[in-house]
Structures are given as structure tokens and as C-alpha cells.
Amino acid sequence: FARTCTFRPEINATSRYLDTEQRPLHERVGELQRERREKLREAKMREETDNPDLTFKPAINDRSAKIADRTAQGPVTKRLVENSEASLQRKLNRMAEIEMEREEEQSFRPAP
């Protein structure tokens, strides 16, 4: 009953790869999903860079360009800290002015 079989199926590259993969799917699923997301992201980037309709470049006037050049100097964090400190100082000065105005407006002074 044991005959010699001469049939040998041709297996394509994908089937050969699947045959050699030893890890079960539940162990590979995270990696497969990451690869798929990466491929989709790359395809989207390619589509966006190759699309001739996506050529928007905003035009700004000379005054805005000067402001952008002036504010672009130095590290952003340093500039933000300086702006924050200046803003706080202005608020404190304004609060002191308001308090002085209130004291001047109030004519009632308790007798000693």
C-alpha cells in the first residue's frame, strides 16, 4: 500500500515565510500592528508630499516677518519665562495702582 509519491507542490515565498515562522500569532500581533501602522504612516506621508494640490505656503507681510524674526531669537523657554515674569510684574504694578486709588478715594478714616 505504500507507494512512492512523486507530486511536489510549489510553495510561493509567502507560504514559505509563514511555514518558517515559529512564534504563534498572539505573540507577534503587537509587532504586526506596529509594522502596519508604520506602513500606513509612510504611505500617507508619501501621498501628501507627492500631491501637487498641497502646496500652500502662507504669505506674511513685512511687519509680521520682522516680528517673527525678532521673537525667534534665543531659546523658546527663556523667552517664555521672560514674558511670564514681565506679565506678572505688570499685573502686580497694576494691582498696587488700584489699591492706591482706592485708598485715596476712601475719605473715611477711623479716629485714633
PDB file of N, CA and C in Angstrom:
ATOM      1  N   PHE A   1       0.815  -1.181   0.000  1.00  0.00           N
ATOM      2  CA  PHE A   1       0.000   0.000   0.000  1.00  0.00           C
ATOM      3  C   PHE A   1       0.860   1.246   0.000  1.00  0.00           C
ATOM      4  N   ALA A   2       2.044   1.185   0.451  1.00  0.00           N
ATOM      5  CA  ALA A   2       2.948   2.328   0.477  1.00  0.00           C
ATOM      6  C   ALA A   2       3.549   2.542  -0.893  1.00  0.00           C
ATOM      7  N   ARG A   3       3.046   3.553  -1.599  1.00  0.00           N
ATOM      8  CA  ARG A   3       3.594   3.895  -2.908  1.00  0.00           C
ATOM      9  C   ARG A   3       4.476   5.134  -2.788  1.00  0.00           C
ATOM     10  N   THR A   4       5.309   5.296  -3.703  1.00  0.00           N
ATOM     11  CA  THR A   4       6.161   6.473  -3.727  1.00  0.00           C
ATOM     12  C   THR A   4       5.390   7.591  -4.422  1.00  0.00           C
ATOM     13  N   CYS A   5       5.285   8.692  -3.739  1.00  0.00           N
ATOM     14  CA  CYS A   5       4.570   9.846  -4.290  1.00  0.00           C
ATOM     15  C   CYS A   5       5.572  10.742  -5.005  1.00  0.00           C
ATOM     16  N   THR A   6       5.265  11.099  -6.210  1.00  0.00           N
ATOM     17  CA  THR A   6       6.170  11.931  -6.994  1.00  0.00           C
ATOM     18  C   THR A   6       5.709  13.397  -7.027  1.00  0.00           C
ATOM     19  N   PHE A   7       4.525  13.675  -6.531  1.00  0.00           N
ATOM     20  CA  PHE A   7       3.995  15.040  -6.563  1.00  0.00           C
ATOM     21  C   PHE A   7       4.697  15.907  -5.526  1.00  0.00           C
ATOM     22  N   ARG A   8       5.211  17.044  -5.940  1.00  0.00           N
ATOM     23  CA  ARG A   8       5.823  18.005  -5.031  1.00  0.00           C
ATOM     24  C   ARG A   8       5.177  19.376  -5.298  1.00  0.00           C
ATOM     25  N   PRO A   9       4.406  19.879  -4.366  1.00  0.00           N
ATOM     26  CA  PRO A   9       3.728  21.166  -4.580  1.00  0.00           C
ATOM     27  C   PRO A   9       4.738  22.319  -4.595  1.00  0.00           C
ATOM     28  N   GLU A  10       4.442  23.308  -5.426  1.00  0.00           N
ATOM     29  CA  GLU A  10       5.280  24.501  -5.447  1.00  0.00           C
ATOM     30  C   GLU A  10       4.709  25.490  -4.428  1.00  0.00           C
ATOM     31  N   ILE A  11       5.574  25.942  -3.556  1.00  0.00           N
ATOM     32  CA  ILE A  11       5.153  26.855  -2.494  1.00  0.00           C
ATOM     33  C   ILE A  11       5.736  28.233  -2.786  1.00  0.00           C
ATOM     34  N   ASN A  12       4.885  29.251  -2.759  1.00  0.00           N
ATOM     35  CA  ASN A  12       5.372  30.613  -3.030  1.00  0.00           C
ATOM     36  C   ASN A  12       6.126  31.162  -1.817  1.00  0.00           C
ATOM     37  N   ALA A  13       6.746  32.321  -1.982  1.00  0.00           N
ATOM     38  CA  ALA A  13       7.603  32.895  -0.938  1.00  0.00           C
ATOM     39  C   ALA A  13       6.824  33.194   0.343  1.00  0.00           C
ATOM     40  N   THR A  14       5.609  33.683   0.195  1.00  0.00           N
ATOM     41  CA  THR A  14       4.801  33.991   1.372  1.00  0.00           C
ATOM     42  C   THR A  14       4.496  32.731   2.165  1.00  0.00           C
ATOM     43  N   SER A  15       4.120  31.687   1.489  1.00  0.00           N
ATOM     44  CA  SER A  15       3.826  30.423   2.173  1.00  0.00           C
ATOM     45  C   SER A  15       5.078  29.871   2.843  1.00  0.00           C
ATOM     46  N   ARG A  16       6.217  30.003   2.175  1.00  0.00           N
ATOM     47  CA  ARG A  16       7.464  29.546   2.769  1.00  0.00           C
ATOM     48  C   ARG A  16       7.772  30.332   4.037  1.00  0.00           C
ATOM     49  N   TYR A  17       7.550  31.662   3.992  1.00  0.00           N
ATOM     50  CA  TYR A  17       7.785  32.502   5.165  1.00  0.00           C
ATOM     51  C   TYR A  17       6.859  32.106   6.312  1.00  0.00           C
ATOM     52  N   LEU A  18       5.581  31.906   5.988  1.00  0.00           N
ATOM     53  CA  LEU A  18       4.625  31.513   7.025  1.00  0.00           C
ATOM     54  C   LEU A  18       4.972  30.162   7.621  1.00  0.00           C
ATOM     55  N   ASP A  19       5.538  29.287   6.811  1.00  0.00           N
ATOM     56  CA  ASP A  19       5.923  27.962   7.279  1.00  0.00           C
ATOM     57  C   ASP A  19       7.109  28.038   8.234  1.00  0.00           C
ATOM     58  N   THR A  20       8.005  28.995   8.044  1.00  0.00           N
ATOM     59  CA  THR A  20       9.187  29.077   8.896  1.00  0.00           C
ATOM     60  C   THR A  20       8.938  29.881  10.157  1.00  0.00           C
ATOM     61  N   GLU A  21       7.899  30.692  10.203  1.00  0.00           N
ATOM     62  CA  GLU A  21       7.610  31.492  11.395  1.00  0.00           C
ATOM     63  C   GLU A  21       7.242  30.560  12.543  1.00  0.00           C
ATOM     64  N   GLN A  22       8.007  30.654  13.622  1.00  0.00           N
ATOM     65  CA  GLN A  22       7.808  29.738  14.734  1.00  0.00           C
ATOM     66  C   GLN A  22       6.943  30.313  15.862  1.00  0.00           C
ATOM     67  N   ARG A  23       6.920  31.624  15.985  1.00  0.00           N
ATOM     68  CA  ARG A  23       6.152  32.215  17.083  1.00  0.00           C
ATOM     69  C   ARG A  23       4.669  32.217  16.755  1.00  0.00           C
ATOM     70  N   PRO A  24       3.832  31.943  17.734  1.00  0.00           N
ATOM     71  CA  PRO A  24       2.379  31.981  17.498  1.00  0.00           C
ATOM     72  C   PRO A  24       1.917  33.424  17.236  1.00  0.00           C
ATOM     73  N   LEU A  25       0.785  33.525  16.590  1.00  0.00           N
ATOM     74  CA  LEU A  25       0.254  34.826  16.199  1.00  0.00           C
ATOM     75  C   LEU A  25       0.045  35.740  17.402  1.00  0.00           C
ATOM     76  N   HIS A  26      -0.456  35.214  18.507  1.00  0.00           N
ATOM     77  CA  HIS A  26      -0.736  36.069  19.661  1.00  0.00           C
ATOM     78  C   HIS A  26       0.542  36.706  20.221  1.00  0.00           C
ATOM     79  N   GLU A  27       1.699  36.131  19.924  1.00  0.00           N
ATOM     80  CA  GLU A  27       2.956  36.732  20.354  1.00  0.00           C
ATOM     81  C   GLU A  27       3.458  37.764  19.343  1.00  0.00           C
ATOM     82  N   ARG A  28       3.038  37.664  18.101  1.00  0.00           N
ATOM     83  CA  ARG A  28       3.501  38.550  17.038  1.00  0.00           C
ATOM     84  C   ARG A  28       2.550  39.693  16.739  1.00  0.00           C
ATOM     85  N   VAL A  29       1.349  39.664  17.289  1.00  0.00           N
ATOM     86  CA  VAL A  29       0.310  40.614  16.888  1.00  0.00           C
ATOM     87  C   VAL A  29       0.739  42.061  17.131  1.00  0.00           C
ATOM     88  N   GLY A  30       1.380  42.349  18.224  1.00  0.00           N
ATOM     89  CA  GLY A  30       1.826  43.723  18.503  1.00  0.00           C
ATOM     90  C   GLY A  30       2.809  44.215  17.460  1.00  0.00           C
ATOM     91  N   GLU A  31       3.751  43.366  17.120  1.00  0.00           N
ATOM     92  CA  GLU A  31       4.747  43.718  16.113  1.00  0.00           C
ATOM     93  C   GLU A  31       4.097  43.905  14.741  1.00  0.00           C
ATOM     94  N   LEU A  32       3.171  43.036  14.401  1.00  0.00           N
ATOM     95  CA  LEU A  32       2.484  43.145  13.107  1.00  0.00           C
ATOM     96  C   LEU A  32       1.664  44.432  13.017  1.00  0.00           C
ATOM     97  N   GLN A  33       0.995  44.778  14.109  1.00  0.00           N
ATOM     98  CA  GLN A  33       0.199  46.002  14.125  1.00  0.00           C
ATOM     99  C   GLN A  33       1.103  47.229  14.001  1.00  0.00           C
ATOM    100  N   ARG A  34       2.242  47.208  14.677  1.00  0.00           N
ATOM    101  CA  ARG A  34       3.184  48.320  14.603  1.00  0.00           C
ATOM    102  C   ARG A  34       3.698  48.487  13.171  1.00  0.00           C
ATOM    103  N   GLU A  35       4.055  47.371  12.539  1.00  0.00           N
ATOM    104  CA  GLU A  35       4.529  47.422  11.159  1.00  0.00           C
ATOM    105  C   GLU A  35       3.454  47.972  10.226  1.00  0.00           C
ATOM    106  N   ARG A  36       2.219  47.566  10.446  1.00  0.00           N
ATOM    107  CA  ARG A  36       1.116  48.032   9.598  1.00  0.00           C
ATOM    108  C   ARG A  36       0.900  49.528   9.768  1.00  0.00           C
ATOM    109  N   ARG A  37       0.918  50.002  11.030  1.00  0.00           N
ATOM    110  CA  ARG A  37       0.762  51.440  11.284  1.00  0.00           C
ATOM    111  C   ARG A  37       1.896  52.229  10.628  1.00  0.00           C
ATOM    112  N   GLU A  38       3.110  51.699  10.726  1.00  0.00           N
ATOM    113  CA  GLU A  38       4.259  52.374  10.132  1.00  0.00           C
ATOM    114  C   GLU A  38       4.118  52.465   8.614  1.00  0.00           C
ATOM    115  N   LYS A  39       3.692  51.378   7.985  1.00  0.00           N
ATOM    116  CA  LYS A  39       3.500  51.379   6.535  1.00  0.00           C
ATOM    117  C   LYS A  39       2.413  52.368   6.130  1.00  0.00           C
ATOM    118  N   LEU A  40       1.322  52.409   6.896  1.00  0.00           N
ATOM    119  CA  LEU A  40       0.242  53.351   6.599  1.00  0.00           C
ATOM    120  C   LEU A  40       0.715  54.795   6.760  1.00  0.00           C
ATOM    121  N   ARG A  41       1.488  55.057   7.810  1.00  0.00           N
ATOM    122  CA  ARG A  41       2.007  56.400   8.040  1.00  0.00           C
ATOM    123  C   ARG A  41       2.927  56.822   6.897  1.00  0.00           C
ATOM    124  N   GLU A  42       3.801  55.917   6.476  1.00  0.00           N
ATOM    125  CA  GLU A  42       4.707  56.216   5.369  1.00  0.00           C
ATOM    126  C   GLU A  42       3.936  56.463   4.074  1.00  0.00           C
ATOM    127  N   ALA A  43       2.898  55.654   3.826  1.00  0.00           N
ATOM    128  CA  ALA A  43       2.094  55.832   2.620  1.00  0.00           C
ATOM    129  C   ALA A  43       1.384  57.188   2.650  1.00  0.00           C
ATOM    130  N   LYS A  44       0.878  57.579   3.802  1.00  0.00           N
ATOM    131  CA  LYS A  44       0.197  58.865   3.935  1.00  0.00           C
ATOM    132  C   LYS A  44       1.183  60.010   3.708  1.00  0.00           C
ATOM    133  N   MET A  45       2.375  59.892   4.260  1.00  0.00           N
ATOM    134  CA  MET A  45       3.386  60.925   4.072  1.00  0.00           C
ATOM    135  C   MET A  45       3.776  61.038   2.596  1.00  0.00           C
ATOM    136  N   ARG A  46       3.937  59.894   1.945  1.00  0.00           N
ATOM    137  CA  ARG A  46       4.272  59.889   0.528  1.00  0.00           C
ATOM    138  C   ARG A  46       3.169  60.559  -0.287  1.00  0.00           C
ATOM    139  N   GLU A  47       1.931  60.224   0.033  1.00  0.00           N
ATOM    140  CA  GLU A  47       0.786  60.788  -0.690  1.00  0.00           C
ATOM    141  C   GLU A  47       0.738  62.300  -0.500  1.00  0.00           C
ATOM    142  N   GLU A  48       0.989  62.762   0.727  1.00  0.00           N
ATOM    143  CA  GLU A  48       0.938  64.192   0.999  1.00  0.00           C
ATOM    144  C   GLU A  48       2.075  64.936   0.301  1.00  0.00           C
ATOM    145  N   THR A  49       3.260  64.351   0.275  1.00  0.00           N
ATOM    146  CA  THR A  49       4.383  65.043  -0.359  1.00  0.00           C
ATOM    147  C   THR A  49       4.279  65.001  -1.875  1.00  0.00           C
ATOM    148  N   ASP A  50       3.646  63.977  -2.425  1.00  0.00           N
ATOM    149  CA  ASP A  50       3.525  63.854  -3.866  1.00  0.00           C
ATOM    150  C   ASP A  50       2.315  64.584  -4.441  1.00  0.00           C
ATOM    151  N   ASN A  51       1.404  65.007  -3.595  1.00  0.00           N
ATOM    152  CA  ASN A  51       0.169  65.647  -4.039  1.00  0.00           C
ATOM    153  C   ASN A  51       0.450  67.100  -4.438  1.00  0.00           C
ATOM    154  N   PRO A  52       0.266  67.458  -5.699  1.00  0.00           N
ATOM    155  CA  PRO A  52       0.548  68.830  -6.135  1.00  0.00           C
ATOM    156  C   PRO A  52      -0.461  69.847  -5.600  1.00  0.00           C
ATOM    157  N   ASP A  53      -1.595  69.388  -5.100  1.00  0.00           N
ATOM    158  CA  ASP A  53      -2.595  70.304  -4.566  1.00  0.00           C
ATOM    159  C   ASP A  53      -2.223  70.810  -3.177  1.00  0.00           C
ATOM    160  N   LEU A  54      -1.290  70.140  -2.534  1.00  0.00           N
ATOM    161  CA  LEU A  54      -0.897  70.529  -1.180  1.00  0.00           C
ATOM    162  C   LEU A  54       0.360  71.398  -1.237  1.00  0.00           C
ATOM    163  N   THR A  55       0.221  72.575  -1.792  1.00  0.00           N
ATOM    164  CA  THR A  55       1.363  73.466  -1.968  1.00  0.00           C
ATOM    165  C   THR A  55       1.191  74.766  -1.197  1.00  0.00           C
ATOM    166  N   PHE A  56       0.303  74.802  -0.236  1.00  0.00           N
ATOM    167  CA  PHE A  56       0.034  76.037   0.492  1.00  0.00           C
ATOM    168  C   PHE A  56       1.268  76.493   1.265  1.00  0.00           C
ATOM    169  N   LYS A  57       1.658  77.723   1.006  1.00  0.00           N
ATOM    170  CA  LYS A  57       2.732  78.362   1.753  1.00  0.00           C
ATOM    171  C   LYS A  57       2.205  79.733   2.131  1.00  0.00           C
ATOM    172  N   PRO A  58       1.965  79.971   3.408  1.00  0.00           N
ATOM    173  CA  PRO A  58       1.373  81.249   3.804  1.00  0.00           C
ATOM    174  C   PRO A  58       2.300  82.417   3.488  1.00  0.00           C
ATOM    175  N   ALA A  59       1.715  83.505   3.047  1.00  0.00           N
ATOM    176  CA  ALA A  59       2.472  84.720   2.777  1.00  0.00           C
ATOM    177  C   ALA A  59       2.193  85.692   3.906  1.00  0.00           C
ATOM    178  N   ILE A  60       3.261  86.251   4.478  1.00  0.00           N
ATOM    179  CA  ILE A  60       3.078  87.218   5.548  1.00  0.00           C
ATOM    180  C   ILE A  60       3.672  88.552   5.108  1.00  0.00           C
ATOM    181  N   ASN A  61       3.146  89.622   5.671  1.00  0.00           N
ATOM    182  CA  ASN A  61       3.640  90.944   5.285  1.00  0.00           C
ATOM    183  C   ASN A  61       4.981  91.226   5.968  1.00  0.00           C
ATOM    184  N   ASP A  62       5.618  92.318   5.579  1.00  0.00           N
ATOM    185  CA  ASP A  62       6.949  92.646   6.092  1.00  0.00           C
ATOM    186  C   ASP A  62       6.958  92.854   7.604  1.00  0.00           C
ATOM    187  N   ARG A  63       5.927  93.498   8.099  1.00  0.00           N
ATOM    188  CA  ARG A  63       5.863  93.749   9.541  1.00  0.00           C
ATOM    189  C   ARG A  63       5.806  92.445  10.324  1.00  0.00           C
ATOM    190  N   SER A  64       4.975  91.508   9.876  1.00  0.00           N
ATOM    191  CA  SER A  64       4.878  90.210  10.546  1.00  0.00           C
ATOM    192  C   SER A  64       6.200  89.442  10.453  1.00  0.00           C
ATOM    193  N   ALA A  65       6.872  89.543   9.311  1.00  0.00           N
ATOM    194  CA  ALA A  65       8.161  88.865   9.161  1.00  0.00           C
ATOM    195  C   ALA A  65       9.179  89.416  10.150  1.00  0.00           C
ATOM    196  N   LYS A  66       9.178  90.749  10.341  1.00  0.00           N
ATOM    197  CA  LYS A  66      10.105  91.351  11.311  1.00  0.00           C
ATOM    198  C   LYS A  66       9.789  90.891  12.732  1.00  0.00           C
ATOM    199  N   ILE A  67       8.509  90.824  13.057  1.00  0.00           N
ATOM    200  CA  ILE A  67       8.111  90.354  14.394  1.00  0.00           C
ATOM    201  C   ILE A  67       8.544  88.910  14.588  1.00  0.00           C
ATOM    202  N   ALA A  68       8.340  88.079  13.580  1.00  0.00           N
ATOM    203  CA  ALA A  68       8.736  86.672  13.672  1.00  0.00           C
ATOM    204  C   ALA A  68      10.244  86.540  13.837  1.00  0.00           C
ATOM    205  N   ASP A  69      11.009  87.335  13.106  1.00  0.00           N
ATOM    206  CA  ASP A  69      12.467  87.294  13.236  1.00  0.00           C
ATOM    207  C   ASP A  69      12.909  87.741  14.616  1.00  0.00           C
ATOM    208  N   ARG A  70      12.268  88.776  15.132  1.00  0.00           N
ATOM    209  CA  ARG A  70      12.646  89.296  16.449  1.00  0.00           C
ATOM    210  C   ARG A  70      12.335  88.283  17.560  1.00  0.00           C
ATOM    211  N   THR A  71      11.187  87.639  17.476  1.00  0.00           N
ATOM    212  CA  THR A  71      10.796  86.703  18.532  1.00  0.00           C
ATOM    213  C   THR A  71      11.469  85.350  18.385  1.00  0.00           C
ATOM    214  N   ALA A  72      12.033  85.057  17.226  1.00  0.00           N
ATOM    215  CA  ALA A  72      12.655  83.755  17.015  1.00  0.00           C
ATOM    216  C   ALA A  72      14.072  83.694  17.584  1.00  0.00           C
ATOM    217  N   GLN A  73      14.565  84.790  18.106  1.00  0.00           N
ATOM    218  CA  GLN A  73      15.914  84.793  18.649  1.00  0.00           C
ATOM    219  C   GLN A  73      15.919  84.177  20.040  1.00  0.00           C
ATOM    220  N   GLY A  74      16.898  83.316  20.297  1.00  0.00           N
ATOM    221  CA  GLY A  74      17.059  82.708  21.609  1.00  0.00           C
ATOM    222  C   GLY A  74      16.147  81.520  21.824  1.00  0.00           C
ATOM    223  N   PRO A  75      16.423  80.786  22.890  1.00  0.00           N
ATOM    224  CA  PRO A  75      15.611  79.607  23.202  1.00  0.00           C
ATOM    225  C   PRO A  75      14.177  79.995  23.582  1.00  0.00           C
ATOM    226  N   VAL A  76      13.261  79.195  23.180  1.00  0.00           N
ATOM    227  CA  VAL A  76      11.843  79.461  23.433  1.00  0.00           C
ATOM    228  C   VAL A  76      11.561  79.498  24.928  1.00  0.00           C
ATOM    229  N   THR A  77      12.134  78.569  25.679  1.00  0.00           N
ATOM    230  CA  THR A  77      11.847  78.512  27.120  1.00  0.00           C
ATOM    231  C   THR A  77      12.295  79.780  27.824  1.00  0.00           C
ATOM    232  N   LYS A  78      13.462  80.305  27.432  1.00  0.00           N
ATOM    233  CA  LYS A  78      13.956  81.533  28.054  1.00  0.00           C
ATOM    234  C   LYS A  78      13.001  82.688  27.746  1.00  0.00           C
ATOM    235  N   ARG A  79      12.567  82.779  26.498  1.00  0.00           N
ATOM    236  CA  ARG A  79      11.656  83.845  26.085  1.00  0.00           C
ATOM    237  C   ARG A  79      10.324  83.733  26.830  1.00  0.00           C
ATOM    238  N   LEU A  80       9.827  82.517  26.998  1.00  0.00           N
ATOM    239  CA  LEU A  80       8.551  82.328  27.703  1.00  0.00           C
ATOM    240  C   LEU A  80       8.665  82.732  29.168  1.00  0.00           C
ATOM    241  N   VAL A  81       9.774  82.374  29.801  1.00  0.00           N
ATOM    242  CA  VAL A  81       9.985  82.743  31.205  1.00  0.00           C
ATOM    243  C   VAL A  81      10.054  84.255  31.330  1.00  0.00           C
ATOM    244  N   GLU A  82      10.809  84.901  30.445  1.00  0.00           N
ATOM    245  CA  GLU A  82      10.927  86.363  30.497  1.00  0.00           C
ATOM    246  C   GLU A  82       9.576  87.038  30.287  1.00  0.00           C
ATOM    247  N   ASN A  83       8.805  86.552  29.319  1.00  0.00           N
ATOM    248  CA  ASN A  83       7.469  87.125  29.076  1.00  0.00           C
ATOM    249  C   ASN A  83       6.560  86.927  30.270  1.00  0.00           C
ATOM    250  N   SER A  84       6.637  85.757  30.882  1.00  0.00           N
ATOM    251  CA  SER A  84       5.812  85.459  32.044  1.00  0.00           C
ATOM    252  C   SER A  84       6.173  86.378  33.213  1.00  0.00           C
ATOM    253  N   GLU A  85       7.466  86.568  33.443  1.00  0.00           N
ATOM    254  CA  GLU A  85       7.902  87.433  34.534  1.00  0.00           C
ATOM    255  C   GLU A  85       7.476  88.877  34.295  1.00  0.00           C
ATOM    256  N   ALA A  86       7.608  89.341  33.054  1.00  0.00           N
ATOM    257  CA  ALA A  86       7.205  90.705  32.724  1.00  0.00           C
ATOM    258  C   ALA A  86       5.700  90.879  32.908  1.00  0.00           C
ATOM    259  N   SER A  87       4.938  89.886  32.502  1.00  0.00           N
ATOM    260  CA  SER A  87       3.482  89.949  32.642  1.00  0.00           C
ATOM    261  C   SER A  87       3.084  89.977  34.116  1.00  0.00           C
ATOM    262  N   LEU A  88       3.737  89.160  34.918  1.00  0.00           N
ATOM    263  CA  LEU A  88       3.445  89.129  36.355  1.00  0.00           C
ATOM    264  C   LEU A  88       3.777  90.476  36.982  1.00  0.00           C
ATOM    265  N   GLN A  89       4.888  91.061  36.606  1.00  0.00           N
ATOM    266  CA  GLN A  89       5.284  92.362  37.151  1.00  0.00           C
ATOM    267  C   GLN A  89       4.265  93.439  36.782  1.00  0.00           C
ATOM    268  N   ARG A  90       3.778  93.409  35.535  1.00  0.00           N
ATOM    269  CA  ARG A  90       2.756  94.384  35.121  1.00  0.00           C
ATOM    270  C   ARG A  90       1.484  94.214  35.938  1.00  0.00           C
ATOM    271  N   LYS A  91       1.085  92.973  36.197  1.00  0.00           N
ATOM    272  CA  LYS A  91      -0.120  92.725  36.994  1.00  0.00           C
ATOM    273  C   LYS A  91       0.051  93.245  38.420  1.00  0.00           C
ATOM    274  N   LEU A  92       1.213  92.975  39.003  1.00  0.00           N
ATOM    275  CA  LEU A  92       1.462  93.430  40.378  1.00  0.00           C
ATOM    276  C   LEU A  92       1.464  94.957  40.451  1.00  0.00           C
ATOM    277  N   ASN A  93       2.076  95.600  39.464  1.00  0.00           N
ATOM    278  CA  ASN A  93       2.090  97.068  39.425  1.00  0.00           C
ATOM    279  C   ASN A  93       0.681  97.614  39.305  1.00  0.00           C
ATOM    280  N   ARG A  94      -0.120  97.016  38.448  1.00  0.00           N
ATOM    281  CA  ARG A  94      -1.499  97.474  38.253  1.00  0.00           C
ATOM    282  C   ARG A  94      -2.323  97.267  39.524  1.00  0.00           C
ATOM    283  N   MET A  95      -2.126  96.149  40.196  1.00  0.00           N
ATOM    284  CA  MET A  95      -2.848  95.898  41.450  1.00  0.00           C
ATOM    285  C   MET A  95      -2.458  96.928  42.503  1.00  0.00           C
ATOM    286  N   ALA A  96      -1.176  97.304  42.567  1.00  0.00           N
ATOM    287  CA  ALA A  96      -0.726  98.314  43.524  1.00  0.00           C
ATOM    288  C   ALA A  96      -1.350  99.668  43.196  1.00  0.00           C
ATOM    289  N   GLU A  97      -1.435 100.016  41.902  1.00  0.00           N
ATOM    290  CA  GLU A  97      -2.059 101.281  41.490  1.00  0.00           C
ATOM    291  C   GLU A  97      -3.522 101.318  41.897  1.00  0.00           C
ATOM    292  N   ILE A  98      -4.229 100.227  41.669  1.00  0.00           N
ATOM    293  CA  ILE A  98      -5.655 100.159  42.030  1.00  0.00           C
ATOM    294  C   ILE A  98      -5.832 100.308  43.528  1.00  0.00           C
ATOM    295  N   GLU A  99      -4.962  99.684  44.304  1.00  0.00           N
ATOM    296  CA  GLU A  99      -5.056  99.767  45.768  1.00  0.00           C
ATOM    297  C   GLU A  99      -4.807 101.200  46.227  1.00  0.00           C
ATOM    298  N   MET A 100      -3.837 101.871  45.621  1.00  0.00           N
ATOM    299  CA  MET A 100      -3.560 103.265  45.992  1.00  0.00           C
ATOM    300  C   MET A 100      -4.735 104.161  45.637  1.00  0.00           C
ATOM    301  N   GLU A 101      -5.364 103.930  44.466  1.00  0.00           N
ATOM    302  CA  GLU A 101      -6.529 104.718  44.072  1.00  0.00           C
ATOM    303  C   GLU A 101      -7.677 104.512  45.037  1.00  0.00           C
ATOM    304  N   ARG A 102      -7.887 103.315  45.505  1.00  0.00           N
ATOM    305  CA  ARG A 102      -8.966 103.032  46.464  1.00  0.00           C
ATOM    306  C   ARG A 102      -8.709 103.758  47.780  1.00  0.00           C
ATOM    307  N   GLU A 103      -7.460 103.729  48.218  1.00  0.00           N
ATOM    308  CA  GLU A 103      -7.140 104.408  49.483  1.00  0.00           C
ATOM    309  C   GLU A 103      -7.372 105.902  49.375  1.00  0.00           C
ATOM    310  N   GLU A 104      -7.039 106.491  48.204  1.00  0.00           N
ATOM    311  CA  GLU A 104      -7.246 107.931  48.004  1.00  0.00           C
ATOM    312  C   GLU A 104      -8.729 108.273  47.945  1.00  0.00           C
ATOM    313  N   GLU A 105      -9.537 107.382  47.346  1.00  0.00           N
ATOM    314  CA  GLU A 105     -10.964 107.632  47.198  1.00  0.00           C
ATOM    315  C   GLU A 105     -11.709 107.505  48.520  1.00  0.00           C
ATOM    316  N   GLN A 106     -11.230 106.693  49.406  1.00  0.00           N
ATOM    317  CA  GLN A 106     -11.931 106.472  50.661  1.00  0.00           C
ATOM    318  C   GLN A 106     -11.565 107.606  51.631  1.00  0.00           C
ATOM    319  N   SER A 107     -12.551 108.409  51.913  1.00  0.00           N
ATOM    320  CA  SER A 107     -12.316 109.565  52.771  1.00  0.00           C
ATOM    321  C   SER A 107     -12.457 109.208  54.260  1.00  0.00           C
ATOM    322  N   PHE A 108     -13.131 108.145  54.539  1.00  0.00           N
ATOM    323  CA  PHE A 108     -13.349 107.792  55.934  1.00  0.00           C
ATOM    324  C   PHE A 108     -12.085 107.216  56.532  1.00  0.00           C
ATOM    325  N   ARG A 109     -11.683 107.808  57.641  1.00  0.00           N
ATOM    326  CA  ARG A 109     -10.546 107.296  58.392  1.00  0.00           C
ATOM    327  C   ARG A 109     -11.023 107.189  59.841  1.00  0.00           C
ATOM    328  N   PRO A 110     -10.829 106.035  60.446  1.00  0.00           N
ATOM    329  CA  PRO A 110     -11.263 105.923  61.843  1.00  0.00           C
ATOM    330  C   PRO A 110     -10.444 106.844  62.766  1.00  0.00           C
ATOM    331  N   ALA A 111     -11.110 107.361  63.737  1.00  0.00           N
ATOM    332  CA  ALA A 111     -10.439 108.263  64.687  1.00  0.00           C
ATOM    333  C   ALA A 111      -9.533 107.439  65.597  1.00  0.00           C
ATOM    334  N   PRO A 112      -8.359 107.982  65.896  1.00  0.00           N
ATOM    335  CA  PRO A 112      -7.462 107.220  66.794  1.00  0.00           C
ATOM    336  C   PRO A 112      -7.882 107.272  68.233  1.00  0.00           C
TER     337      PRO A 112
END
